[in-house]
Coordinates of C-alpha atoms and ligand atoms in Angstrom, one line a residue:
X757 CA -3.0 -31.6 -17.1
X758 CA -6.0 -32.9 -15.3
X759 CA -8.7 -30.4 -14.2
X760 CA -8.0 -30.5 -10.5
X761 CA -4.5 -29.2 -11.1
X762 CA -5.9 -26.1 -12.8
X763 CA -8.4 -25.6 -10.0
X764 CA -5.8 -25.9 -7.4
X765 CA -3.6 -23.4 -9.1
X766 CA -6.5 -21.0 -9.3
X767 CA -7.3 -21.6 -5.7
X768 CA -3.7 -20.7 -4.7
X769 CA -3.9 -17.4 -6.4
X770 CA -6.8 -16.3 -4.2
X771 CA -5.9 -17.8 -0.8
X772 CA -2.6 -16.4 0.4
X773 CA -4.8 -14.3 2.7
X774 CA -6.2 -17.4 4.3
X775 CA -2.7 -18.8 4.9
X776 CA -1.8 -15.5 6.6
X777 CA -4.9 -15.4 8.7
X778 CA -4.4 -19.0 9.8
X779 CA -0.7 -18.4 10.5
X780 CA -1.5 -15.5 12.8
X781 CA -4.1 -17.5 14.7
X782 CA -1.9 -20.5 15.1
X783 CA 1.0 -18.3 16.3
X784 CA -1.0 -17.3 19.3
X785 CA -1.5 -20.9 20.5
X786 CA 1.6 -22.1 22.5
X787 CA 3.0 -25.4 21.3
X788 CA 6.2 -26.3 23.1
X789 CA 7.6 -29.7 22.1
X790 CA 5.7 -32.4 24.0
X791 CA 2.8 -30.1 24.7
X792 CA 1.2 -29.4 21.4
X793 CA -2.3 -30.5 22.4
X794 CA -4.1 -27.2 22.0
X795 CA -2.6 -26.5 18.6
X796 CA -3.5 -30.0 17.6
X797 CA -7.1 -29.4 18.6
X798 CA -7.2 -26.3 16.5
X799 CA -5.8 -28.1 13.5
X800 CA -8.2 -31.0 14.0
X801 CA -11.2 -28.7 14.2
X802 CA -10.0 -26.7 11.1
X803 CA -9.7 -29.9 9.0
X804 CA -13.0 -31.4 10.2
X805 CA -14.7 -28.1 9.7
X806 CA -13.7 -28.4 6.0
X807 CA -15.1 -32.0 5.8
X808 CA -11.8 -33.9 6.3
X809 CA -11.9 -37.2 8.1
X810 CA -9.0 -36.3 10.3
X811 CA -8.1 -37.9 13.6
X812 CA -5.6 -37.6 16.5
X813 CA -3.2 -40.6 16.7
X814 CA -1.7 -41.9 19.9
X815 CA 1.4 -39.7 19.7
X816 CA -0.7 -36.6 19.3
X817 CA -0.3 -36.1 15.5
X818 CA -3.2 -34.8 13.5
X819 CA -3.6 -37.2 10.6
X820 CA -5.9 -36.9 7.5
X821 CA -5.5 -39.7 5.0
X822 CA -6.9 -38.7 1.6
X823 CA -7.8 -41.4 -0.9
X824 CA -5.7 -43.9 1.1
X825 CA -8.3 -46.8 1.2
X826 CA -6.7 -48.9 -1.5
X827 CA -3.5 -50.9 -1.1
X828 CA -1.4 -48.5 -3.2
X829 CA 1.5 -46.6 -1.8
X830 CA 0.9 -43.0 -0.6
X831 CA 2.7 -39.7 -0.2
X832 CA 3.0 -38.4 3.3
X833 CA 2.9 -34.6 3.5
X834 CA 3.8 -33.2 6.9
X835 CA 4.5 -30.0 8.9
X836 CA 5.4 -29.9 12.6
X837 CA 3.2 -28.2 15.1
X838 CA 5.8 -27.7 17.9
X839 CA 8.0 -24.7 18.5
X840 CA 11.2 -24.3 20.7
X841 CA 9.4 -21.7 22.8
X842 CA 8.1 -22.4 26.4
X843 CA 4.5 -22.1 27.4
X844 CA 5.0 -18.6 28.9
X845 CA 6.6 -17.0 25.9
X846 CA 4.5 -14.0 24.8
X847 CA 3.1 -14.8 21.4
X848 CA 1.7 -11.9 19.6
X849 CA 2.3 -11.1 15.9
X850 CA 3.8 -7.7 15.2
X851 CA 3.9 -6.3 11.7
X852 CA 6.6 -3.9 10.8
X853 CA 7.3 -2.9 7.2
X854 CA 7.4 -6.0 5.1
X855 CA 7.9 -8.3 8.0
X856 CA 5.7 -10.0 10.6
X857 CA 7.5 -11.0 13.8
X858 CA 6.5 -13.7 16.3
X859 CA 8.3 -16.6 18.0
X860 CA 7.7 -19.7 15.9
X861 CA 6.0 -17.8 13.0
X862 CA 8.3 -19.4 10.4
X863 CA 9.4 -22.5 12.1
X864 CA 7.0 -24.0 11.6
X865 CA 3.7 -22.1 12.0
X866 CA 3.4 -20.6 8.5
X867 CA 4.3 -23.9 6.9
X868 CA 1.7 -25.6 9.0
X869 CA -0.9 -23.1 7.8
X870 CA 0.0 -23.9 4.2
X871 CA -0.4 -27.6 4.8
X872 CA -3.8 -27.0 6.5
X873 CA -5.1 -24.9 3.7
X874 CA -4.1 -27.4 1.1
X875 CA -5.5 -30.4 3.1
X876 CA -8.8 -28.5 3.5
X877 CA -8.9 -27.9 -0.3
X878 CA -8.4 -31.6 -1.0
X879 CA -11.2 -32.5 1.5
X880 CA -13.6 -30.0 -0.1
X881 CA -12.8 -30.6 -3.8
X882 CA -12.1 -34.4 -3.7
X883 CA -9.8 -34.4 -6.7
X884 CA -9.1 -37.7 -8.5
X885 CA -5.5 -38.2 -7.8
X886 CA -3.3 -41.1 -9.0
X887 CA -2.2 -41.9 -5.4
X888 CA -3.3 -41.1 -1.9
X889 CA -1.8 -38.5 0.4
X890 CA -1.6 -38.5 4.1
X891 CA -1.7 -34.9 5.5
X892 CA 0.0 -34.8 8.9
X893 CA 0.4 -32.0 11.5
X894 CA 3.1 -33.7 13.6
X895 CA 4.5 -33.3 17.2
X896 CA 8.0 -33.3 18.6
X897 CA 10.3 -32.2 15.8
X898 CA 12.3 -29.7 17.9
X899 CA 14.9 -30.1 20.6
X900 CA 14.8 -33.2 22.6
X901 CA 11.5 -34.3 21.1
X902 CA 13.6 -37.0 19.4
X903 CA 11.2 -36.9 16.4
X904 CA 8.7 -38.8 18.4
X905 CA 5.8 -37.7 16.2
X906 CA 7.3 -38.9 13.0
X907 CA 8.6 -42.1 14.6
X908 CA 5.0 -43.0 15.7
X909 CA 3.6 -42.0 12.3
X910 CA 6.1 -44.1 10.4
X911 CA 5.4 -47.1 12.6
X912 CA 1.9 -47.0 11.2
X913 CA 2.6 -45.8 7.6
X914 CA 6.1 -46.8 6.6
X915 CA 5.0 -49.9 4.7
X916 CA 2.6 -47.9 2.6
X917 CA 4.8 -44.7 2.2
X918 CA 6.3 -44.1 -1.2
X919 CA 7.6 -40.7 -0.4
X920 CA 7.7 -38.3 2.5
X921 CA 7.6 -34.5 2.1
X922 CA 7.9 -32.1 5.0
X923 CA 7.3 -28.4 5.0
X924 CA 9.9 -26.8 7.3
X925 CA 12.4 -23.9 7.3
X926 CA 12.4 -21.3 4.5
X927 CA 12.3 -21.4 0.7
X928 CA 16.1 -20.9 0.5
X929 CA 16.9 -24.6 0.7
X930 CA 15.6 -28.0 -0.2
X931 CA 16.9 -30.5 2.3
X932 CA 17.4 -33.9 0.6
X933 CA 19.7 -35.7 3.1
X934 CA 19.3 -36.3 6.8
X935 CA 22.0 -35.4 9.2
X936 CA 22.1 -38.1 11.9
X937 CA 23.5 -37.4 15.3
X938 CA 24.5 -39.1 18.6
X939 CA 25.1 -37.2 21.8
X940 CA 26.7 -38.3 25.0
X941 CA 27.6 -37.1 28.5
X942 CA 30.8 -38.8 29.7
X943 CA 31.7 -38.7 33.4
X944 CA 35.0 -39.9 34.8
X945 CA 35.4 -40.9 38.4
X946 CA 38.9 -41.3 40.1
X947 CA 40.1 -41.6 43.7
X948 CA 41.5 -38.0 43.7
X949 CA 43.3 -36.7 46.7
X950 CA 45.5 -33.9 48.0
X951 CA 47.5 -32.2 45.2
X952 CA 50.8 -32.5 47.2
X953 CA 50.5 -35.6 49.5
X954 CA 48.6 -37.7 47.0
X955 CA 50.5 -36.5 43.9
X956 CA 50.5 -39.2 41.3
X957 CA 46.9 -40.3 41.8
X958 CA 44.9 -40.1 38.6
X959 CA 43.0 -36.9 38.0
X960 CA 39.5 -37.1 36.4
X961 CA 40.3 -33.9 34.6
X962 CA 43.3 -35.5 33.0
X963 CA 41.2 -38.5 31.9
X964 CA 38.5 -36.2 30.3
X965 CA 41.2 -33.9 28.8
X966 CA 42.8 -36.9 27.1
X967 CA 39.5 -38.1 25.8
X968 CA 38.8 -34.6 24.4
X969 CA 42.2 -34.5 22.8
X970 CA 41.6 -38.0 21.3
X971 CA 38.2 -36.9 19.9
X972 CA 39.8 -34.0 18.2
X973 CA 42.4 -36.3 16.6
X974 CA 39.7 -38.3 14.8
X975 CA 40.0 -38.5 11.0
X976 CA 36.4 -38.3 10.0
X977 CA 35.3 -41.1 7.7
X978 CA 34.2 -40.4 4.1
X979 CA 31.6 -42.3 2.1
X980 CA 30.6 -40.8 -1.3
X981 CA 29.6 -37.2 -0.8
X982 CA 29.1 -37.5 2.9
X983 CA 29.9 -34.9 5.6
X984 CA 30.8 -36.1 9.1
X985 CA 31.6 -33.9 12.1
X986 CA 32.2 -34.1 15.9
X987 CA 32.2 -31.6 18.7
X988 CA 32.8 -31.4 22.5
X989 CA 30.4 -28.7 23.6
X990 CA 30.9 -28.6 27.3
X991 CA 33.4 -29.8 30.0
X992 CA 33.2 -29.5 33.7
X993 CA 34.7 -31.0 36.8
X994 CA 37.2 -30.8 39.7
X995 CA 36.9 -29.3 43.2
X996 CA 39.7 -26.9 44.0
X997 CA 43.2 -25.8 42.9
X998 CA 44.9 -28.1 45.5
X999 CA 42.7 -31.2 45.0
X1000 CA 43.2 -33.9 42.4
X1001 CA 39.9 -33.9 40.5
X1002 CA 37.6 -36.8 41.5
X1003 CA 35.1 -36.2 38.8
X1004 CA 35.0 -34.5 35.5
X1005 CA 32.7 -34.7 32.5
X1006 CA 32.2 -33.7 28.9
X1007 CA 29.2 -33.5 26.6
X1008 CA 30.1 -34.5 23.1
X1009 CA 28.4 -35.5 19.8
X1010 CA 29.0 -36.6 16.3
X1011 CA 26.9 -36.0 13.2
X1012 CA 26.8 -37.3 9.7
X1013 CA 24.5 -37.4 6.7
X1014 CA 25.6 -41.0 6.0
X1015 CA 24.6 -44.1 8.0
X1016 CA 27.9 -45.9 7.2
X1017 CA 29.9 -43.0 8.6
X1018 CA 27.6 -42.8 11.6
X1019 CA 28.4 -46.5 12.4
X1020 CA 32.1 -45.9 12.1
X1021 CA 32.0 -42.8 14.3
X1022 CA 30.1 -44.7 16.9
X1023 CA 32.8 -47.4 16.9
X1024 CA 35.5 -44.8 17.2
X1025 CA 33.8 -43.0 20.1
X1026 CA 33.2 -46.4 21.9
X1027 CA 36.9 -47.2 21.5
X1028 CA 37.9 -43.9 23.0
X1029 CA 35.5 -44.3 25.8
X1030 CA 37.0 -47.8 26.5
X1031 CA 40.5 -46.3 26.6
X1032 CA 39.4 -43.6 29.0
X1033 CA 37.7 -46.2 31.2
X1034 CA 40.9 -48.0 31.7
X1035 CA 42.5 -45.0 33.3
X1036 CA 39.9 -44.3 36.0
X1037 CA 37.8 -46.0 38.6
X1038 CA 34.7 -45.8 36.5
X1039 CA 33.5 -44.0 33.5
X1040 CA 29.7 -43.3 32.9
X1041 CA 28.5 -42.8 29.4
X1042 CA 25.0 -41.5 29.1
X1043 CA 23.3 -41.3 25.7
X1044 CA 21.6 -37.9 25.5
X1045 CA 19.9 -38.3 22.1
X1046 CA 20.1 -40.0 18.8
X1047 CA 18.8 -39.2 15.3
X1048 CA 19.4 -41.6 12.4
X1049 CA 20.8 -40.6 9.0
X1050 CA 19.6 -41.9 5.7
X1051 CA 20.0 -45.6 4.8
X1052 CA 19.4 -47.5 1.6
X1053 CA 17.3 -44.7 0.0
X1054 CA 16.7 -45.6 -3.7
X1055 CA 18.8 -42.9 -5.5
X1056 CA 16.6 -42.4 -8.6
X1057 CA 13.4 -41.9 -6.5
X1058 CA 15.2 -39.6 -4.1
X1059 CA 16.6 -37.6 -7.1
X1060 CA 13.1 -37.3 -8.6
X1061 CA 11.5 -36.1 -5.4
X1062 CA 14.4 -33.5 -4.9
X1063 CA 14.0 -32.3 -8.5
X1064 CA 10.2 -31.9 -8.0
X1065 CA 10.8 -29.7 -4.9
X1066 CA 13.5 -27.6 -6.5
X1067 CA 11.3 -27.0 -9.6
X1068 CA 8.3 -26.1 -7.5
X1069 CA 10.3 -23.6 -5.3
X1070 CA 12.1 -22.1 -8.3
X1071 CA 8.9 -21.5 -10.3
X1072 CA 6.9 -20.1 -7.3
X1073 CA 9.7 -17.9 -5.9
X1074 CA 11.6 -17.2 -9.1
X1075 CA 14.8 -18.3 -7.5
X1076 CA 16.4 -21.7 -7.2
X1077 CA 16.9 -23.1 -3.7
X1078 CA 20.2 -24.6 -2.6
X1079 CA 20.4 -28.3 -1.9
X1080 CA 21.5 -29.2 1.6
X1081 CA 21.5 -31.7 4.5
X1082 CA 19.7 -31.1 7.8
X1083 CA 18.2 -32.8 10.8
X1084 CA 14.4 -32.7 10.3
X1085 CA 11.4 -35.0 10.5
X1086 CA 12.8 -36.6 7.2
X1087 CA 15.5 -38.3 9.3
X1088 CA 13.0 -41.1 10.2
X1089 CA 11.7 -42.0 6.8
X1090 CA 15.2 -41.6 5.3
X1091 CA 16.6 -44.0 7.9
X1092 CA 13.9 -46.5 6.6
X1093 CA 15.0 -46.1 3.0
X1094 CA 12.0 -43.9 2.1
X1095 CA 12.8 -41.0 -0.3
X1096 CA 12.1 -37.8 1.6
X1097 CA 12.7 -34.1 1.2
X1098 CA 11.9 -30.9 3.1
X1099 CA 11.5 -27.2 2.1
X1100 CA 9.8 -24.1 3.5
X1101 CA 7.0 -22.0 2.0
X1102 CA 8.2 -18.6 3.0
X1103 CA 10.9 -16.0 3.2
X1104 CA 11.9 -15.4 6.8
X1105 CA 14.7 -15.5 9.4
X1106 CA 15.6 -15.6 13.0
X1107 CA 14.3 -19.1 13.6
X1108 CA 14.6 -20.3 17.2
X1109 CA 14.9 -16.6 18.4
X1110 CA 12.4 -14.2 19.9
X1111 CA 12.9 -12.0 16.9
X1112 CA 11.8 -14.6 14.4
X1113 CA 10.0 -13.2 11.3
X1114 CA 8.5 -13.9 8.0
X1115 CA 7.5 -11.9 5.0
X1116 CA 3.7 -12.3 4.8
X1117 CA 4.0 -11.4 1.1
X1118 CA 5.9 -14.7 0.5
X1119 CA 3.0 -16.9 1.7
X1120 CA 1.3 -16.7 -1.8
X1121 CA 4.4 -18.1 -3.6
X1122 CA 4.8 -20.5 -0.7
X1123 CA 1.3 -21.9 -1.0
X1124 CA 1.9 -22.3 -4.8
X1125 CA 5.2 -24.1 -4.2
X1126 CA 3.6 -26.6 -2.0
X1127 CA 0.7 -27.1 -4.4
X1128 CA 3.1 -27.6 -7.3
X1129 CA 4.9 -30.4 -5.5
X1130 CA 1.5 -32.1 -4.9
X1131 CA 0.5 -31.7 -8.5
X1132 CA 3.8 -33.3 -9.7
X1133 CA 3.7 -36.2 -7.2
X1134 CA 0.0 -37.1 -7.2
Ligands
ZN1611 ZN1 11.2 -26.7 12.0

């Protein structure tokens, strides 16, 4: 073991308090998706205050490349700054028993704090690592942010990125596969008419109902260990009980952790849309959002990264995490064939609710888990 690894472990033992302090301060700074500017300024000042040559990129990410001057490949180590909560959500940390409550405290503020504390340690101690690491506080992970921050980051760093590690969620799971998704709003238009005198005219409700029925008859594709799903989450339309509906619409999606299945589902959806289109005057298909799944990720490298994360979480928390698929910032690098994984540095719950909480006690093991992954990978 090189000396810096010993030093880092020692540092982790004594700095859980700093992670907690930083978490509470960051919690108070609103950071709705697309408006992370103030939180980014705080992160930038924190890093620069510790001697890091950090900068803001065009997308609004805070980026600190450490030992990345050579041509060698690097590790990207990220945590997102944005939360699902609006600007006017009261943000004040409340401690009760073993828990600390605040919207956004676990997703992803405490993980962001862990990342900042580690990045600051690297800036101050300048360890001699075998490869460089790019520390990133990124924007737009949540909601309809469409992973804008990571997309922009990867545009710049993909060529040089060997692996991508994101701190997100809790220590219960290591996410090693990306769930891709595609979401549509489909609106049918027909001539409609009076329910008695124009009986026989096509109803937009009938067209959409048929479409929904057809979606629910899809046999989802399988490819290796993949999981693929679909859902129609909303339908609306029509005018009155005695009117043949002129418009009706549905909002539907499919998801998969496999890019081959994603492509097959897209074809199937397109075919069903085309069938529906033949039955009405016009059919509008609006794409509401898209997230890619993994594609051509080298399996041995992915397995190695996953094992490093699982070992780190297990040894820091004393309990092995489960392996799972999710939709996170890792979707972007995974779609480019870059091994990626994600785990959280805390025990917590209630993510995306006003009752969100963490156990401050878990931040010590969390800091150690993140440090252990860096030790193994760098
Ligand atoms: Zn998150």
